[in-house]
């Protein structure tokens, strides 16, 4: 009987251990540090910079006081525990023949940050090109004008965080950067009821689309072990 009791006690402890570890898991501290200005230009970021930009404001993304990424621009709260922010990338622009390093800053992809786990993931925005449009967020939806892979067709796009395919991808028309201004669309406009998105292509009439029967597809993982990856 002693062996049976010992075995049962061992099983109980094995089952209780993960719960105890989860209960005592240390919460993560997520913060954005103080902003600083860095040199920025079309030469360093041909896709993202405007011709008159000379500086970019960047802020460190801190997880438990350690710098994990550099960011730029405003933060969008997707839920009460996760937010989206634009990554800023410091890129080595030195040529093979250069004798010294040459670093430049570029605007990078959007990141999804989980305040509870400290998990940071890149948000995939189909056909997004920062050279022609800015992203406008609402809930977990991102609206922008996108370019197809060939770069000659302009689309009205609504992407959703964690969704594999865009919710909306409607052709606006042909696109030739030689015949059009750099920014293809003004910032899109969201409406809540009914859920509607309005695009404003440069030099063309507004285009509106109703988005019916949609809800969030973002699943927030409560497992803090993701933060260690």
Short mmCIF file of C-alpha atoms in Angstrom, two decimals:
data_model
loop_
_atom_site.label_atom_id
_atom_site.label_comp_id
_atom_site.label_asym_id
_atom_site.label_seq_id
_atom_site.Cartn_x
_atom_site.Cartn_y
_atom_site.Cartn_z
CA UNK A 1 0.00 0.00 0.00
CA UNK A 2 2.91 2.38 0.71
CA UNK A 3 4.11 2.03 -2.88
CA UNK A 4 0.60 2.73 -4.17
CA UNK A 5 0.26 5.80 -1.98
CA UNK A 6 3.69 7.00 -3.04
CA UNK A 7 2.78 6.53 -6.70
CA UNK A 8 -0.48 8.40 -6.32
CA UNK A 9 1.30 11.23 -4.51
CA UNK A 10 3.89 11.43 -7.28
CA UNK A 11 1.16 11.65 -9.95
CA UNK A 12 -0.63 14.37 -8.00
CA UNK A 13 2.55 16.40 -7.70
CA UNK A 14 3.28 15.97 -11.41
CA UNK A 15 -0.17 17.25 -12.31
CA UNK A 16 -0.02 20.13 -9.86
CA UNK A 17 3.45 21.33 -10.87
CA UNK A 18 2.47 22.99 -14.21
CA UNK A 19 -0.41 24.79 -12.47
CA UNK A 20 1.90 26.01 -9.72
CA UNK A 21 4.46 27.20 -12.27
CA UNK A 22 1.76 29.04 -14.23
CA UNK A 23 0.43 30.64 -11.06
CA UNK A 24 3.89 31.89 -10.09
CA UNK A 25 4.98 32.97 -13.61
CA UNK A 26 6.48 36.41 -13.50
CA UNK A 27 4.45 39.01 -15.44
CA UNK A 28 6.26 40.81 -18.21
CA UNK A 29 6.82 44.56 -18.36
CA UNK A 30 6.26 46.06 -21.82
CA UNK A 31 7.14 49.70 -22.47
CA UNK A 32 8.21 52.11 -25.17
CA UNK A 33 11.27 54.14 -24.26
CA UNK A 34 12.09 57.77 -24.94
CA UNK A 35 12.04 58.88 -28.57
CA UNK A 36 15.16 60.01 -30.39
CA UNK A 37 15.73 61.49 -33.82
CA UNK A 38 17.88 59.66 -36.37
CA UNK A 39 19.01 60.60 -39.86
CA UNK A 40 16.55 59.45 -42.50
CA UNK A 41 16.16 60.04 -46.23
CA UNK A 42 15.06 58.57 -49.53
CA UNK A 43 18.64 57.42 -50.11
CA UNK A 44 18.44 55.25 -47.00
CA UNK A 45 14.83 54.13 -47.44
CA UNK A 46 13.71 54.48 -51.09
CA UNK A 47 10.36 52.79 -50.42
CA UNK A 48 9.30 54.52 -47.22
CA UNK A 49 10.79 58.01 -46.99
CA UNK A 50 9.41 61.13 -48.60
CA UNK A 51 11.72 63.42 -50.57
CA UNK A 52 11.82 66.08 -47.84
CA UNK A 53 12.29 63.79 -44.80
CA UNK A 54 15.57 64.37 -43.00
CA UNK A 55 14.87 62.71 -39.64
CA UNK A 56 12.88 59.81 -38.22
CA UNK A 57 11.66 59.56 -34.64
CA UNK A 58 12.34 56.10 -33.22
CA UNK A 59 11.59 54.56 -29.82
CA UNK A 60 12.89 51.34 -28.26
CA UNK A 61 10.42 48.58 -27.48
CA UNK A 62 11.40 47.27 -24.04
CA UNK A 63 10.47 43.84 -22.68
CA UNK A 64 11.49 43.48 -19.03
CA UNK A 65 13.73 46.58 -19.45
CA UNK A 66 15.62 44.99 -22.39
CA UNK A 67 15.48 46.49 -25.88
CA UNK A 68 13.84 43.99 -28.23
CA UNK A 69 13.03 46.22 -31.23
CA UNK A 70 13.12 49.82 -32.41
CA UNK A 71 9.80 51.33 -33.43
CA UNK A 72 8.43 54.43 -35.12
CA UNK A 73 5.05 56.14 -35.36
CA UNK A 74 1.90 55.78 -33.29
CA UNK A 75 0.74 52.70 -31.40
CA UNK A 76 -2.63 51.09 -32.17
CA UNK A 77 -4.30 49.12 -29.38
CA UNK A 78 -5.79 46.02 -31.01
CA UNK A 79 -7.20 44.62 -27.74
CA UNK A 80 -6.78 45.47 -24.07
CA UNK A 81 -3.59 43.37 -23.96
CA UNK A 82 -2.06 43.60 -27.45
CA UNK A 83 -1.04 46.48 -29.68
CA UNK A 84 0.38 47.09 -33.15
CA UNK A 85 3.37 49.33 -33.80
CA UNK A 86 5.66 49.96 -36.78
CA UNK A 87 9.16 48.54 -36.60
CA UNK A 88 12.18 50.73 -37.39
CA UNK A 89 15.12 48.87 -38.92
CA UNK A 90 18.78 49.89 -38.76
CA UNK A 91 20.27 48.44 -41.93
CA UNK A 92 23.90 48.01 -42.99
CA UNK A 93 24.12 49.95 -46.28
CA UNK A 94 27.85 49.43 -46.84
CA UNK A 95 28.97 48.13 -50.23
CA UNK A 96 31.43 45.21 -50.40
CA UNK A 97 34.20 47.62 -51.41
CA UNK A 98 33.52 50.08 -48.59
CA UNK A 99 36.16 50.22 -45.88
CA UNK A 100 33.81 51.40 -43.15
CA UNK A 101 30.30 50.44 -42.09
CA UNK A 102 27.40 52.58 -43.28
CA UNK A 103 24.16 52.27 -41.33
CA UNK A 104 20.79 53.67 -42.43
CA UNK A 105 17.31 53.60 -40.91
CA UNK A 106 14.24 52.22 -42.67
CA UNK A 107 10.57 51.88 -41.77
CA UNK A 108 9.89 48.18 -41.33
CA UNK A 109 6.83 45.92 -40.99
CA UNK A 110 4.11 46.26 -38.39
CA UNK A 111 4.55 44.28 -35.17
CA UNK A 112 1.95 42.76 -32.85
CA UNK A 113 3.03 42.96 -29.22
CA UNK A 114 1.36 40.93 -26.46
CA UNK A 115 1.62 42.78 -23.16
CA UNK A 116 0.93 39.65 -21.11
CA UNK A 117 3.47 37.26 -22.64
CA UNK A 118 5.98 39.69 -24.14
CA UNK A 119 5.57 37.87 -27.46
CA UNK A 120 6.37 39.97 -30.57
CA UNK A 121 5.31 38.86 -34.05
CA UNK A 122 5.44 40.50 -37.47
CA UNK A 123 2.04 41.29 -38.98
CA UNK A 124 1.72 40.19 -42.61
CA UNK A 125 -0.08 42.76 -44.74
CA UNK A 126 -0.74 41.35 -48.25
CA UNK A 127 0.44 43.54 -51.15
CA UNK A 128 1.40 46.37 -48.80
CA UNK A 129 3.91 48.87 -50.19
CA UNK A 130 4.84 51.77 -47.89
CA UNK A 131 5.79 53.83 -50.93
CA UNK A 132 2.18 54.25 -52.10
CA UNK A 133 -0.06 54.16 -49.02
CA UNK A 134 -0.29 54.39 -45.23
CA UNK A 135 -2.07 51.87 -43.03
CA UNK A 136 -5.20 52.99 -41.17
CA UNK A 137 -6.16 50.70 -38.26
CA UNK A 138 -9.55 49.91 -36.78
CA UNK A 139 -9.98 47.05 -34.29
CA UNK A 140 -7.83 44.27 -35.79
CA UNK A 141 -8.35 45.51 -39.38
CA UNK A 142 -5.73 47.33 -41.47
CA UNK A 143 -6.85 49.33 -44.52
CA UNK A 144 -4.50 50.57 -47.24
CA UNK A 145 -3.92 50.74 -50.98
CA UNK A 146 -1.73 47.87 -52.10
CA UNK A 147 0.25 46.92 -55.18
CA UNK A 148 0.25 43.51 -56.81
CA UNK A 149 3.47 41.54 -57.19
CA UNK A 150 4.21 43.11 -60.56
CA UNK A 151 3.74 46.62 -59.17
CA UNK A 152 1.35 47.72 -61.93
CA UNK A 153 -2.08 47.16 -60.37
CA UNK A 154 -3.43 49.17 -57.44
CA UNK A 155 -5.83 47.46 -55.00
CA UNK A 156 -8.07 48.53 -52.12
CA UNK A 157 -7.08 46.16 -49.33
CA UNK A 158 -8.40 45.36 -45.87
CA UNK A 159 -6.26 42.85 -43.97
CA UNK A 160 -7.05 41.31 -40.60
CA UNK A 161 -4.51 40.41 -37.95
CA UNK A 162 -4.01 36.61 -37.86
CA UNK A 163 -6.10 36.03 -41.02
CA UNK A 164 -4.37 34.24 -43.88
CA UNK A 165 -6.07 36.14 -46.70
CA UNK A 166 -7.19 39.76 -46.97
CA UNK A 167 -10.84 40.42 -46.18
CA UNK A 168 -11.00 42.81 -49.11
CA UNK A 169 -8.85 43.07 -52.22
CA UNK A 170 -10.55 45.07 -54.96
CA UNK A 171 -8.74 46.35 -58.04
CA UNK A 172 -8.73 50.14 -58.28
CA UNK A 173 -6.86 50.46 -61.55
CA UNK A 174 -3.53 50.41 -63.30
CA UNK A 175 -0.53 51.95 -61.56
CA UNK A 176 2.52 53.50 -63.17
CA UNK A 177 4.80 55.43 -60.80
CA UNK A 178 6.04 57.51 -63.73
CA UNK A 179 2.54 58.88 -64.37
CA UNK A 180 1.29 59.11 -60.75
CA UNK A 181 2.34 60.89 -57.56
CA UNK A 182 4.23 58.84 -55.00
CA UNK A 183 1.29 58.46 -52.62
CA UNK A 184 -1.44 56.53 -54.43
CA UNK A 185 -4.17 57.00 -51.81
CA UNK A 186 -5.03 59.38 -49.01
CA UNK A 187 -5.55 57.71 -45.59
CA UNK A 188 -8.69 55.52 -45.63
CA UNK A 189 -11.75 56.36 -43.53
CA UNK A 190 -13.51 53.84 -41.26
CA UNK A 191 -17.18 53.82 -40.24
CA UNK A 192 -18.48 51.61 -37.43
CA UNK A 193 -22.21 51.09 -38.15
CA UNK A 194 -22.53 49.76 -40.72
CA UNK A 195 -18.91 48.64 -40.85
CA UNK A 196 -17.61 50.49 -43.90
CA UNK A 197 -14.26 51.47 -45.31
CA UNK A 198 -13.75 54.34 -47.76
CA UNK A 199 -10.68 54.66 -49.97
CA UNK A 200 -9.57 57.88 -51.65
CA UNK A 201 -7.27 57.18 -54.60
CA UNK A 202 -5.26 60.21 -55.65
CA UNK A 203 -7.00 61.98 -58.52
CA UNK A 204 -10.03 59.66 -58.48
CA UNK A 205 -13.43 59.42 -56.80
CA UNK A 206 -13.91 57.82 -53.39
CA UNK A 207 -14.67 54.10 -53.24
CA UNK A 208 -16.57 52.58 -50.28
CA UNK A 209 -17.08 48.96 -49.26
CA UNK A 210 -19.32 47.46 -46.56
CA UNK A 211 -17.77 44.68 -44.48
CA UNK A 212 -20.57 42.42 -43.25
CA UNK A 213 -20.56 39.77 -40.53
CA UNK A 214 -16.97 40.15 -39.40
CA UNK A 215 -15.47 39.53 -35.98
CA UNK A 216 -11.97 39.34 -34.56
CA UNK A 217 -9.87 36.30 -35.48
CA UNK A 218 -7.03 37.22 -33.14
CA UNK A 219 -6.41 34.51 -30.54
CA UNK A 220 -4.23 35.71 -27.69
CA UNK A 221 -2.14 32.96 -26.18
CA UNK A 222 -1.96 32.93 -22.39
CA UNK A 223 1.18 30.77 -22.35
CA UNK A 224 4.01 32.98 -21.14
CA UNK A 225 6.58 30.48 -22.47
CA UNK A 226 6.20 32.10 -25.92
CA UNK A 227 8.08 35.13 -24.64
CA UNK A 228 11.27 33.09 -24.39
CA UNK A 229 11.35 32.23 -28.10
#
